[in-house]
Short mmCIF file of C-alpha atoms in Angstrom, two decimals:
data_model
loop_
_atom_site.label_atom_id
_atom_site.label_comp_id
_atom_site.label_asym_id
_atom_site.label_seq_id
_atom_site.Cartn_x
_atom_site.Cartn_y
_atom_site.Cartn_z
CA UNK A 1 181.86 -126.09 79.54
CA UNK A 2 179.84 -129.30 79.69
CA UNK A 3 180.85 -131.64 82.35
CA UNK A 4 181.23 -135.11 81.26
CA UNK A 5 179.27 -138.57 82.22
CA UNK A 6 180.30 -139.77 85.24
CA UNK A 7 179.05 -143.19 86.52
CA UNK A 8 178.00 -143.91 90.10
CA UNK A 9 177.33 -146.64 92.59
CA UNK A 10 174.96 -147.41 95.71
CA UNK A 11 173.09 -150.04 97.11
CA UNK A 12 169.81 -148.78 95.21
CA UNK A 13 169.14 -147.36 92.17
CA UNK A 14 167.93 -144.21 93.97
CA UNK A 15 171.12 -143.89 96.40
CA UNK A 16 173.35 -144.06 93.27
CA UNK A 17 171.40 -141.23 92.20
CA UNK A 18 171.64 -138.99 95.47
CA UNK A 19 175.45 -140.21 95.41
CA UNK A 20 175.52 -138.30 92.07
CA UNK A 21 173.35 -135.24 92.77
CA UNK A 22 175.37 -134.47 95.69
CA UNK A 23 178.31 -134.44 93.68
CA UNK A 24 176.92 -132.54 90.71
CA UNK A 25 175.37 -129.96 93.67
CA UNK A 26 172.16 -130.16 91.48
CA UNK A 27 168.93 -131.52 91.57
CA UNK A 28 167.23 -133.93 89.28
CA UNK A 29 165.49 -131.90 86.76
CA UNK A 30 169.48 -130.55 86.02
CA UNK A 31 171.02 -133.45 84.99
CA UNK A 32 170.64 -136.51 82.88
CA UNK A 33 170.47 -140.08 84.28
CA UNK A 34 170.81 -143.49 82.77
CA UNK A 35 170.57 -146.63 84.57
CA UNK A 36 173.38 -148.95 83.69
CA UNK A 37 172.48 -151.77 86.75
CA UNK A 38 169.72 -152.11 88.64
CA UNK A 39 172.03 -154.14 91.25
CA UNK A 40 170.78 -157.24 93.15
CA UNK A 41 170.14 -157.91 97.01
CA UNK A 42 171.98 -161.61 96.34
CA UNK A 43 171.19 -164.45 98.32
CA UNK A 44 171.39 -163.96 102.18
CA UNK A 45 173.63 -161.11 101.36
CA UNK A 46 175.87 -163.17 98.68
CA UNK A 47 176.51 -162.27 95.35
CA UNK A 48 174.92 -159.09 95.95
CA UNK A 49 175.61 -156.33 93.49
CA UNK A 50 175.41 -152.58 93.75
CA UNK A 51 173.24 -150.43 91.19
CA UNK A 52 175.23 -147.85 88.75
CA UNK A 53 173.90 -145.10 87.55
CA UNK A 54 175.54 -142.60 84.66
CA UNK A 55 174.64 -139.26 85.01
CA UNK A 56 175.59 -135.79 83.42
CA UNK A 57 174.56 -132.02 83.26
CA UNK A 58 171.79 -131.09 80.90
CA UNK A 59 172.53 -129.21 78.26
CA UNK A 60 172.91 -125.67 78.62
CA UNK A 61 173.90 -126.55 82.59
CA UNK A 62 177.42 -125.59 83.85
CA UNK A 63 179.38 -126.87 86.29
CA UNK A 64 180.33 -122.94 87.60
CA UNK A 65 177.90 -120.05 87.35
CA UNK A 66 180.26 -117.43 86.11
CA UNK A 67 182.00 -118.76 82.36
CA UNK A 68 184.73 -117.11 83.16
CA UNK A 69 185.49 -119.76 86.22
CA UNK A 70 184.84 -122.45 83.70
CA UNK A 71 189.02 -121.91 82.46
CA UNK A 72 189.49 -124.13 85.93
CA UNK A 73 187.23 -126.80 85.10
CA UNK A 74 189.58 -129.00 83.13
CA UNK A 75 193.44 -129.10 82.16
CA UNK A 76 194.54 -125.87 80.23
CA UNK A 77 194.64 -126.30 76.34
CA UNK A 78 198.20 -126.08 75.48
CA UNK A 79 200.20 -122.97 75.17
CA UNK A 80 200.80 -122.32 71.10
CA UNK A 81 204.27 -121.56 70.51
CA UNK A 82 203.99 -118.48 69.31
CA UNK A 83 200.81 -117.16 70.89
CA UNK A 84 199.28 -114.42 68.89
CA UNK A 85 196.87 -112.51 71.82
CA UNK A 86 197.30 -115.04 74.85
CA UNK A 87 200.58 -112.56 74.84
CA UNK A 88 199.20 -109.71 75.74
CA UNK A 89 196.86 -110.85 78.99
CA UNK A 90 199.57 -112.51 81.21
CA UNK A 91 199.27 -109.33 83.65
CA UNK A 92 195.99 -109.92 85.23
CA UNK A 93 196.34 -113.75 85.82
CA UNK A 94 199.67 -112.44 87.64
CA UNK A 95 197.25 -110.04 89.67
CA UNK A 96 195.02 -112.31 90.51
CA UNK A 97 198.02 -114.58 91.98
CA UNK A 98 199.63 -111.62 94.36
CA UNK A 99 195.88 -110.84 95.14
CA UNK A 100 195.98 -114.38 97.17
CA UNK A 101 198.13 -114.27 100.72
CA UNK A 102 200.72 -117.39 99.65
CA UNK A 103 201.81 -119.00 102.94
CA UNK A 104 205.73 -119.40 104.18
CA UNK A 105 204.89 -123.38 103.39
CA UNK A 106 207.26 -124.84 100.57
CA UNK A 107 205.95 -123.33 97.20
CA UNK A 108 206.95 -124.89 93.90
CA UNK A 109 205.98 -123.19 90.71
CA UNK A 110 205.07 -125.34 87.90
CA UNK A 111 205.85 -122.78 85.37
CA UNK A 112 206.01 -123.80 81.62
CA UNK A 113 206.10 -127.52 82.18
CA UNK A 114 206.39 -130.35 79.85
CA UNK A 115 204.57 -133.36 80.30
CA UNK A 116 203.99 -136.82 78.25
CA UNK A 117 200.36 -136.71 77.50
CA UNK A 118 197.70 -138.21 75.21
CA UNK A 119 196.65 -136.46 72.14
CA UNK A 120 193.78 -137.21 70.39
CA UNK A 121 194.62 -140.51 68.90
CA UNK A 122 196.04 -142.48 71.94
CA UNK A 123 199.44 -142.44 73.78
CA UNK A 124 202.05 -140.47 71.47
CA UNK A 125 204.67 -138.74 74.23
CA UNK A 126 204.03 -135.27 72.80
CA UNK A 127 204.86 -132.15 75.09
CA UNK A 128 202.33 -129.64 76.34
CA UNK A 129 203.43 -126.71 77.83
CA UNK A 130 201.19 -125.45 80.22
CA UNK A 131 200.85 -121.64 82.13
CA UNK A 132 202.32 -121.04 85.46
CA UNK A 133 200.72 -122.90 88.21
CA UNK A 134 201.37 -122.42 91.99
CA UNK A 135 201.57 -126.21 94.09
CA UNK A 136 202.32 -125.38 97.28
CA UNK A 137 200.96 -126.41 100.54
CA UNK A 138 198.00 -124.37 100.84
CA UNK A 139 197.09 -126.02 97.89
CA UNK A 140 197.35 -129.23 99.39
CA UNK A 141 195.26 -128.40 102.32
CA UNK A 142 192.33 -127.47 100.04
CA UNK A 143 193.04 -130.92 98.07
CA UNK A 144 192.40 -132.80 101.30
CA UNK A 145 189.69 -130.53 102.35
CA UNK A 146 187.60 -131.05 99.19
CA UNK A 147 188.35 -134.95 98.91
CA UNK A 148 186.82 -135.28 102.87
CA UNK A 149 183.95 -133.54 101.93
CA UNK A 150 183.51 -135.73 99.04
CA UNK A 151 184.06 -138.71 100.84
CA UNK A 152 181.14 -137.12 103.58
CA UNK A 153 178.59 -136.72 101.13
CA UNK A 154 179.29 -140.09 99.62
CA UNK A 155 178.77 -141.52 103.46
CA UNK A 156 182.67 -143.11 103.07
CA UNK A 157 184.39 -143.10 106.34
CA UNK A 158 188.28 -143.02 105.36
CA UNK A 159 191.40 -140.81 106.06
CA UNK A 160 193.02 -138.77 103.80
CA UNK A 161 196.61 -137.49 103.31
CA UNK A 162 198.26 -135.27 100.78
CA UNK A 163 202.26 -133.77 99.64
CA UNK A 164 203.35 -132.46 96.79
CA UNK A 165 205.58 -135.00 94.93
CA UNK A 166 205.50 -135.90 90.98
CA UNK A 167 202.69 -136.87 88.74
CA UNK A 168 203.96 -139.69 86.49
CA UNK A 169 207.15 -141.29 85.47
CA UNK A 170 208.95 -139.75 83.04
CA UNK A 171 207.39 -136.26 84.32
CA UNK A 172 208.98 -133.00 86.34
CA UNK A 173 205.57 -131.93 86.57
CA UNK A 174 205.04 -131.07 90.31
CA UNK A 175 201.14 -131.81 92.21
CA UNK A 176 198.96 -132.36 94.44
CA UNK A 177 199.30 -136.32 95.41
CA UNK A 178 196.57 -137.44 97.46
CA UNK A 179 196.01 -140.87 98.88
CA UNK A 180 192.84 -142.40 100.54
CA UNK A 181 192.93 -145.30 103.19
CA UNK A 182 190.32 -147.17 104.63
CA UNK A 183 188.49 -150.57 104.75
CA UNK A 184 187.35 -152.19 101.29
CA UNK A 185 188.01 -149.35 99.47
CA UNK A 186 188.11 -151.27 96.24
CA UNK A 187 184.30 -149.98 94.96
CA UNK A 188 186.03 -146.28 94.60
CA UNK A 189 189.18 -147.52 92.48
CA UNK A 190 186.67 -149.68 89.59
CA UNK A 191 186.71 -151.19 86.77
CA UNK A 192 189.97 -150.04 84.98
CA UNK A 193 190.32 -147.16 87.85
CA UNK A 194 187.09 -145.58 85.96
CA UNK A 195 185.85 -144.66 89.42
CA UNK A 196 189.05 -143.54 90.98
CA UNK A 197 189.42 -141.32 87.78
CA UNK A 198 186.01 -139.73 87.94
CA UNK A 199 186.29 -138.91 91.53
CA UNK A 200 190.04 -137.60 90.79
CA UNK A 201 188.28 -134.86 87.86
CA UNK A 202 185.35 -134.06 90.46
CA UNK A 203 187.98 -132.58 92.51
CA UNK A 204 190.47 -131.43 90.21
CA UNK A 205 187.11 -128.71 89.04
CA UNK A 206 186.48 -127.72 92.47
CA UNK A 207 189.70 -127.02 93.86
CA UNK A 208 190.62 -125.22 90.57
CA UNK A 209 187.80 -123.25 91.76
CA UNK A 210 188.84 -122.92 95.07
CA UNK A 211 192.09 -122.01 94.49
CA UNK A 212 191.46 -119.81 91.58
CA UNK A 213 193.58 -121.69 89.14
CA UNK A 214 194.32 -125.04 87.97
CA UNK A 215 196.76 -127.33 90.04
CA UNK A 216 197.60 -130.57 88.96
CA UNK A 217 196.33 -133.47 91.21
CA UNK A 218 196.81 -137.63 90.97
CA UNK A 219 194.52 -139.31 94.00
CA UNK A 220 195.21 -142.98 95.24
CA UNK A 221 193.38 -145.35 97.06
CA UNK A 222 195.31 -147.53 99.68
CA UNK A 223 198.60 -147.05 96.64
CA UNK A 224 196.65 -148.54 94.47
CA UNK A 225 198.57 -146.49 91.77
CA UNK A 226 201.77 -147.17 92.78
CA UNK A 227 200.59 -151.03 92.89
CA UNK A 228 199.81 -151.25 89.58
CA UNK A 229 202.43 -148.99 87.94
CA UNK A 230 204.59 -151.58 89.86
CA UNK A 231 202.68 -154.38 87.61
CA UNK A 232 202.93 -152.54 84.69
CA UNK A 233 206.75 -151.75 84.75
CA UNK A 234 207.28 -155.75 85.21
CA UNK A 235 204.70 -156.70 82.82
CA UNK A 236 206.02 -154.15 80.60
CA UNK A 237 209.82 -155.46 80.31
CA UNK A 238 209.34 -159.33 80.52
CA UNK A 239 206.79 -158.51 76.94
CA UNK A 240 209.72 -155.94 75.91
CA UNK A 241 211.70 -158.92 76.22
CA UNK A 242 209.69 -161.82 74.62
CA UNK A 243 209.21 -159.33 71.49
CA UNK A 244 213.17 -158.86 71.51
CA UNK A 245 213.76 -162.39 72.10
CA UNK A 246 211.16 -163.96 69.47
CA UNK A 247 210.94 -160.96 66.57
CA UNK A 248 207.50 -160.77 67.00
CA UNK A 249 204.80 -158.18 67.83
CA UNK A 250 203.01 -158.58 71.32
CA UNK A 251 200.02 -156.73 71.79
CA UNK A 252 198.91 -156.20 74.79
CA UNK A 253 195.57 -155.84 76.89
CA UNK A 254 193.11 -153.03 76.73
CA UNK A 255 194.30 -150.57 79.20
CA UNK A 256 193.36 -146.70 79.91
CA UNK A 257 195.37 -143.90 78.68
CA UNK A 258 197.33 -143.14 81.65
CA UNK A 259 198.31 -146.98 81.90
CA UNK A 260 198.91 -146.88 78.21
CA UNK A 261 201.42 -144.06 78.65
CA UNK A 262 202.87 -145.59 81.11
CA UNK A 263 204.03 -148.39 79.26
CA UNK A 264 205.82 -145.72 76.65
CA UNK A 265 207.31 -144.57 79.00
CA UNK A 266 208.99 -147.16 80.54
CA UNK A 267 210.42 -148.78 77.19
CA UNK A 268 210.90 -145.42 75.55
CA UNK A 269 214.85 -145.99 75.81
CA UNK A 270 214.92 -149.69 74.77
CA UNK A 271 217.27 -150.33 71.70
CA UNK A 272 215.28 -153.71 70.43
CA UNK A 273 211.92 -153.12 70.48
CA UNK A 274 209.18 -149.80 70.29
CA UNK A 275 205.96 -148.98 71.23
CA UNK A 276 202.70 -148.19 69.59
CA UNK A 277 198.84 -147.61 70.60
CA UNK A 278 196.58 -149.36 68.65
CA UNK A 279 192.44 -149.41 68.44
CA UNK A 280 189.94 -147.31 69.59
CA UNK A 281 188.17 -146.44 72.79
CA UNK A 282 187.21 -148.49 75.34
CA UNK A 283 189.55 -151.10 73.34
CA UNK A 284 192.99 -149.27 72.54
CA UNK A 285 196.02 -151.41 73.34
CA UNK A 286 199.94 -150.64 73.42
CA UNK A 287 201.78 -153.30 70.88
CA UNK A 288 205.39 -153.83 71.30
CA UNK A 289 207.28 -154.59 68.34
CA UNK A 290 211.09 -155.21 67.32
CA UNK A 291 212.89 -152.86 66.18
CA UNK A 292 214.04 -153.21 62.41
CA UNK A 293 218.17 -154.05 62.42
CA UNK A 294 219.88 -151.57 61.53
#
């Protein structure tokens, strides 16, 4: 499974590259680099910038060594229905579970959970069902584990604390919740969270390779998340009402998909107005529209 580009900062060009080569656990003749800033020293130390770097596997390279691990490496495809030979394999993934000492901590099973997700073209609340998961507090250990080292290799001196709790509004789905605090922080959240969300995947594959499976996992800086889904709730109902109040379509600014589905969510029960995603990436929007009288 081909990992995807991931973009990364550093006071050179060269120390944006190490940043990424330690993550990657690769050297430079495996993976594929593309300067995107050259950064800037500034004035006296003002209006310096940092270089960026994008960088990605060759191809051919993996991530993991064995293609079987490479199940872990992302979210599980959905579940069909009426799965044809997926029916017949349950028993060794169930093996491979009570092959693993589970400690006394809390254990919640995630089970066959539905989730509001994006599909292919944007934000539509469809419902995946996913394969049984274990979150439990082992889990979480390993979560904070992995994030320190991260943070170690990427020379970031912060603290890190973990629970289980809920991924989203809207969701049952039990994980990992991770949140990072420290001093100016704000270079690992980016533009749009792009950073925060490429650090959150680099650990999602390695502690689904720790732990064997896949475990869900949201990671915040400082509660930055809960910041902004704070911003987007308000945001979300002063447009809901404008559109209601004025019969006219609002669209609003270019967001990422888990912002974007966000919004749905919070105006998914509204009687006067409805939701739709609109545009293509890096540029989709949510537009909020009345509802027709009925």
């Amino acid at each position: 499974m081909q990992l995807r580009k991931l973009d990364f900062l550093g006071s050179t060009v060269e120390e944006a590259i190490e940043k990424g080569l330690s993550i990657f656990n690769r050297t430079r003749d495996h993976v594929d680099v593309e300067v995107i800033d050259t950064g800037s020293k500034g004035i006296f130390g003002i209006g310096a910038k940092p270089a960026k770097v994008r960088m990605s596997l060759k191809p051919g390279d993996r991530l993991f060594d064995d293609p079987e691990e490479a199940e872990f490496a992302l979210e599980p495809e959905p579940v069909p229905a009426k799965p044809a030979k997926k029916e017949a394999e349950p028993a060794p993934k169930k093996e491979r579970a009570a092959e693993a000492p589970q400690p006394e901590a809390r254990t919640v099973p995630v089970g066959s959970v539905s989730a509001p997700v994006e599909d292919e073209d944007g934000d539509d609340e469809e419902v995946r069902t996913y394969p049984e998961r274990i979150v439990n507090e082992n889990s979480v250990a390993i979560t904070i584990g992995v994030v320190k080292d991260l943070l170690d290799h990427m020379r970031v001196k912060a603290t890190v604390e973990g629970r289980i709790g809920v991924q989203e509004i809207g969701s049952n789905q039990p994980c990992i919740l991770i949140d990072i605090k420290g001093d100016d922080l704000s270079y690992l959240i980016g533009r749009q969270s792009e950073t925060l969300n490429a650090f959150q995947y680099i650990t999602g594959l390695i502690v689904g390779r720790e732990n064997g499976h896949w475990v869900p996992i949201q990671i915040d800086i400082q509660g930055y998340r809960a910041r902004r889904e704070r911003q987007l709730r308000q945001m979300a109902v002063r447009m809901a009402d404008q559109v209601a109040k004025s019969g006219r379509k609002i669209s609003l600014e270019p967001m990422p998909g888990p912002e974007r589905r966000i919004i749905h969510m919070i105006l998914r029960d509204r009687t006067d107005v409805f939701t739709e995603s609109m545009g293509e990436e890096p540029n989709r929007k949510v537009v909020i529209l009345p509802k027709p009288a009925a």
